[in-house]
Coordinates of C-alpha atoms in Angstrom, one line a residue:
M1 CA 93.9 110.5 93.9
A2 CA 97.6 111.3 93.1
R3 CA 100.4 111.2 95.4
I4 CA 102.3 114.4 94.9
I5 CA 106.0 114.3 95.4
G6 CA 108.5 117.2 95.0
V7 CA 112.2 116.6 94.3
A8 CA 114.0 119.5 95.9
N9 CA 117.3 120.5 96.8
Q10 CA 118.8 124.1 96.3
K11 CA 122.3 122.7 95.8
G12 CA 122.8 122.3 92.0
G13 CA 124.3 119.2 90.5
V14 CA 123.0 116.6 92.9
G15 CA 120.9 114.4 90.5
K16 CA 117.6 116.3 91.2
T17 CA 116.3 116.6 87.5
T18 CA 117.8 112.9 86.9
T19 CA 115.6 111.6 89.9
A20 CA 112.5 113.5 88.8
I21 CA 112.7 112.3 85.2
N22 CA 113.6 108.7 85.9
L23 CA 111.5 108.1 89.0
A24 CA 108.5 109.5 86.9
A25 CA 109.3 107.1 84.1
S26 CA 109.7 104.2 86.4
F27 CA 106.3 104.6 87.9
A28 CA 104.8 104.9 84.4
V29 CA 106.7 101.7 83.3
L30 CA 105.2 100.0 86.5
E31 CA 101.8 101.1 85.0
Y32 CA 101.0 104.0 87.3
K33 CA 99.5 107.0 85.5
T34 CA 102.2 109.7 86.1
L35 CA 102.5 113.5 85.5
L36 CA 106.0 115.0 85.5
V37 CA 105.7 118.8 86.3
D38 CA 109.0 120.7 85.4
A39 CA 109.1 123.6 87.8
D40 CA 112.6 124.6 87.0
P41 CA 113.2 127.5 84.6
Q42 CA 116.2 125.5 83.0
A43 CA 113.6 123.2 81.6
N44 CA 115.9 120.1 81.8
S45 CA 113.1 117.8 82.7
T46 CA 111.3 119.0 79.6
T47 CA 114.1 118.2 77.2
G48 CA 115.1 115.1 79.1
V49 CA 111.8 113.4 78.2
G50 CA 112.2 114.4 74.5
F51 CA 110.6 117.9 73.9
D52 CA 112.1 120.6 71.9
L53 CA 111.8 123.9 73.9
Q54 CA 111.3 125.7 70.4
N55 CA 108.1 123.8 70.0
V56 CA 106.6 124.2 73.5
T57 CA 103.8 126.7 73.0
Q58 CA 102.6 126.8 76.6
S59 CA 104.2 126.0 79.8
L60 CA 104.0 126.0 83.6
Y61 CA 104.6 129.9 83.4
D62 CA 101.3 130.1 81.5
C63 CA 99.5 128.1 84.3
M64 CA 100.9 130.1 87.1
V65 CA 101.0 133.7 85.7
N66 CA 98.5 133.8 82.7
N67 CA 95.8 131.6 84.3
A68 CA 96.1 128.9 81.5
E69 CA 94.3 125.6 82.3
A70 CA 96.7 122.8 83.4
R71 CA 94.8 120.3 81.1
D72 CA 95.5 122.5 78.2
V73 CA 99.3 122.7 78.8
I74 CA 99.9 118.8 79.4
L75 CA 102.0 117.0 76.8
K76 CA 102.0 113.3 76.3
T77 CA 105.4 111.8 76.2
D78 CA 106.6 108.6 74.2
I79 CA 106.2 106.6 77.4
P80 CA 102.7 105.3 78.0
N81 CA 101.4 106.5 81.3
L82 CA 103.7 109.5 81.4
D83 CA 102.6 113.1 80.8
L84 CA 104.5 116.3 81.3
I85 CA 103.7 119.9 82.3
P86 CA 106.7 121.5 80.4
S87 CA 108.8 124.6 81.7
H88 CA 110.2 127.5 80.0
I89 CA 112.9 130.1 80.6
D90 CA 110.0 132.7 81.3
L91 CA 109.5 131.0 84.6
V92 CA 112.5 132.9 85.9
G93 CA 110.3 136.0 85.9
A94 CA 107.3 134.3 87.5
E95 CA 108.5 135.0 91.0
I96 CA 108.4 138.9 90.3
E97 CA 105.2 138.6 88.6
M98 CA 103.4 136.8 91.3
I99 CA 104.8 139.0 94.2
N100 CA 101.4 140.8 94.8
Y101 CA 99.1 137.6 94.2
P102 CA 96.8 137.0 97.1
N103 CA 97.9 133.4 98.2
R104 CA 100.9 133.4 96.0
E105 CA 102.5 130.4 97.7
M106 CA 99.3 128.3 96.7
V107 CA 99.2 129.0 93.0
L108 CA 100.6 125.6 92.0
K109 CA 98.6 123.7 94.6
F110 CA 95.3 125.2 93.1
M111 CA 96.4 124.2 89.6
I112 CA 97.3 120.7 90.6
D113 CA 94.2 120.3 92.4
E114 CA 92.3 120.6 89.2
I115 CA 94.0 117.7 87.6
K116 CA 95.3 115.3 90.4
S117 CA 92.3 113.0 90.2
N118 CA 93.6 111.8 86.8
Y119 CA 96.9 110.5 88.1
D120 CA 98.4 108.1 90.6
F121 CA 101.6 110.1 90.9
I122 CA 102.6 113.7 90.2
I123 CA 106.4 114.3 90.4
I124 CA 107.5 117.9 90.7
D125 CA 111.1 118.9 89.6
C126 CA 112.0 122.0 91.7
S127 CA 114.5 124.5 90.7
P128 CA 117.8 124.8 92.6
S129 CA 116.8 127.5 94.8
L130 CA 114.5 128.2 97.8
G131 CA 112.5 130.8 96.0
L132 CA 108.7 131.2 95.5
I133 CA 108.3 128.5 92.8
T134 CA 110.0 126.0 95.1
V135 CA 107.9 127.0 98.0
N136 CA 104.9 126.6 95.7
A137 CA 106.1 123.1 94.9
L138 CA 106.4 122.2 98.7
T139 CA 103.0 123.6 99.3
A140 CA 101.5 121.5 96.7
A141 CA 103.3 118.3 97.5
D142 CA 102.3 115.5 99.7
S143 CA 106.1 114.7 100.4
V144 CA 109.5 115.7 99.2
I145 CA 112.5 113.7 98.0
V146 CA 115.8 115.2 98.8
P147 CA 118.7 114.0 96.5
V148 CA 122.1 114.2 98.2
Q149 CA 125.3 113.7 96.3
C150 CA 127.8 111.3 97.7
E151 CA 130.7 113.8 98.1
F152 CA 132.5 115.7 100.7
F153 CA 130.1 118.7 101.0
A154 CA 127.0 116.5 100.9
L155 CA 125.5 117.9 104.2
E156 CA 126.3 121.5 103.2
G157 CA 123.1 123.5 102.7
L158 CA 120.9 120.5 103.7
G159 CA 120.0 122.2 107.0
K160 CA 118.8 125.2 105.0
L161 CA 116.5 123.0 102.9
L162 CA 115.2 121.1 106.0
N163 CA 114.5 124.4 107.6
T164 CA 112.4 125.7 104.6
I165 CA 110.6 122.4 104.6
K166 CA 109.9 123.1 108.4
I167 CA 108.5 126.6 107.6
V168 CA 106.3 125.3 104.8
Q169 CA 105.0 122.5 107.3
S170 CA 104.2 125.0 110.0
R171 CA 102.7 127.7 107.8
L172 CA 101.5 126.4 104.4
N173 CA 101.2 122.7 104.3
T174 CA 101.0 120.9 107.7
S175 CA 100.6 117.5 106.0
L176 CA 104.1 117.8 104.1
L177 CA 106.3 114.7 104.8
I178 CA 110.0 114.1 103.9
E179 CA 109.6 111.0 101.5
G180 CA 113.2 110.3 102.0
I181 CA 116.8 111.4 101.4
L182 CA 118.2 109.8 98.3
M183 CA 122.0 109.3 97.9
T184 CA 123.1 109.8 94.4
M185 CA 126.3 109.5 92.2
Y186 CA 127.6 106.7 94.4
D187 CA 130.8 104.9 93.4
G188 CA 131.5 102.0 95.6
R189 CA 135.2 102.1 94.8
L190 CA 135.7 105.4 96.5
R191 CA 136.3 105.3 100.4
L192 CA 134.8 108.8 100.5
C193 CA 131.4 107.6 99.0
N194 CA 131.0 105.0 101.5
Q195 CA 131.8 107.4 104.3
V196 CA 129.4 110.1 103.1
V197 CA 126.6 107.4 103.0
A198 CA 127.5 106.2 106.6
E199 CA 127.5 109.9 107.7
V200 CA 124.1 110.7 106.3
R201 CA 122.5 107.5 107.5
R202 CA 124.0 108.2 111.0
H203 CA 122.5 111.7 110.9
F204 CA 119.1 111.1 109.5
E205 CA 118.6 107.2 110.1
E206 CA 115.4 105.8 108.6
L207 CA 114.8 109.1 106.5
V208 CA 117.5 107.7 104.1
F209 CA 116.2 105.5 101.3
S210 CA 117.7 101.9 101.2
T211 CA 118.1 102.5 97.2
I212 CA 121.4 104.3 96.3
I213 CA 121.8 105.7 92.8
H214 CA 125.2 104.7 91.4
R215 CA 127.3 106.8 89.0
N216 CA 126.4 105.4 85.7
A217 CA 127.3 106.4 82.2
R218 CA 124.0 105.5 80.7
L219 CA 122.3 107.6 83.2
S220 CA 124.4 110.6 82.2
E221 CA 123.9 109.9 78.4
A222 CA 120.2 109.4 78.4
P223 CA 119.1 113.2 78.6
S224 CA 121.3 114.0 75.4
V225 CA 118.9 111.7 73.5
G226 CA 115.8 113.0 75.2
K227 CA 114.9 109.8 76.9
P228 CA 114.7 108.5 80.4
V229 CA 117.3 105.8 81.2
I230 CA 114.6 103.1 81.2
L231 CA 114.0 103.8 77.6
Y232 CA 117.6 104.3 76.6
D233 CA 119.0 101.2 78.2
A234 CA 116.4 99.1 80.4
N235 CA 119.3 96.9 81.6
S236 CA 121.7 99.5 82.8
K237 CA 122.5 99.9 86.6
G238 CA 120.9 103.5 86.5
S239 CA 117.7 102.0 85.1
M240 CA 117.5 99.3 87.8
N241 CA 118.4 101.9 90.5
Y242 CA 115.4 104.1 89.7
L243 CA 113.0 101.2 89.4
N244 CA 114.0 99.9 92.8
L245 CA 113.5 103.4 94.1
A246 CA 110.0 103.6 92.7
K247 CA 109.2 100.0 94.2
E248 CA 110.5 101.2 97.5
I249 CA 108.3 104.3 97.7
L250 CA 105.4 102.1 96.7
Q251 CA 105.9 99.6 99.4
K252 CA 106.7 102.3 102.0
N253 CA 103.2 103.8 101.2
N254 CA 101.3 100.6 100.8
L255 CA 100.6 101.5 97.1
T256 CA 101.7 98.2 95.4
K257 CA 99.2 97.1 92.8
I258 CA 98.1 93.4 93.1
P259 CA 99.0 91.8 89.7
Q260 CA 96.0 90.9 87.7
E261 CA 96.5 87.1 88.0
E262 CA 96.7 87.3 91.8
R263 CA 93.5 89.4 91.7
T264 CA 91.7 86.7 89.7
L265 CA 92.8 83.9 92.0
E266 CA 91.4 85.9 95.1
L267 CA 87.9 86.3 93.4

């Protein structure tokens, strides 16, 4: 049964989509069957794994509004073990169209319940807002990763997001956990970056991931060619960072697979 992880922060430009794409790709490379759900109308996760939006005939919008079956919308990416439910600009209107739905906060959860037995991980890229689609993602998720940029206003808006998570926990999804706060766009040469990391760690302690995502040119370039960084440049710092993040999550949740040779020795 899949572990469902939302990637959320209503603040734009913090590395949310970059994290969703590259974490999903890292799990796939580590041989975990992974589904990336693009729940952002900007559809950057969809283009970031190599799909042309002109050729996407059905998207998450169709699942949430038109009752399309999730299994009919899933696309296979070029990466073995990585599938995608694409997004579309139409998703902008979904919140209005869903306003009178009974259980409107649960639509995404019911949709994912139909397919989650086919995957080890489902990563949901949320939109940079705290609207109905993001609430749907948090209701469907087992846990949430909060990317935070290493900059002066890092903690701005974080309280609002954590408050939304608390509301979802109390009313819609009592088992929702914070998987961790992820520091992104880190540049060790800047004193400010080190101060921000220290401040966030002081505030949130063990909630902050040990892995930090460094500023990396390869990481920035990869979406322009429609590839996760691990396919674009497997030896880059960005690629290593996200692989380490995937491994940290696996270890934290005791989900690490036993290598085949070790399994054979045990037998």
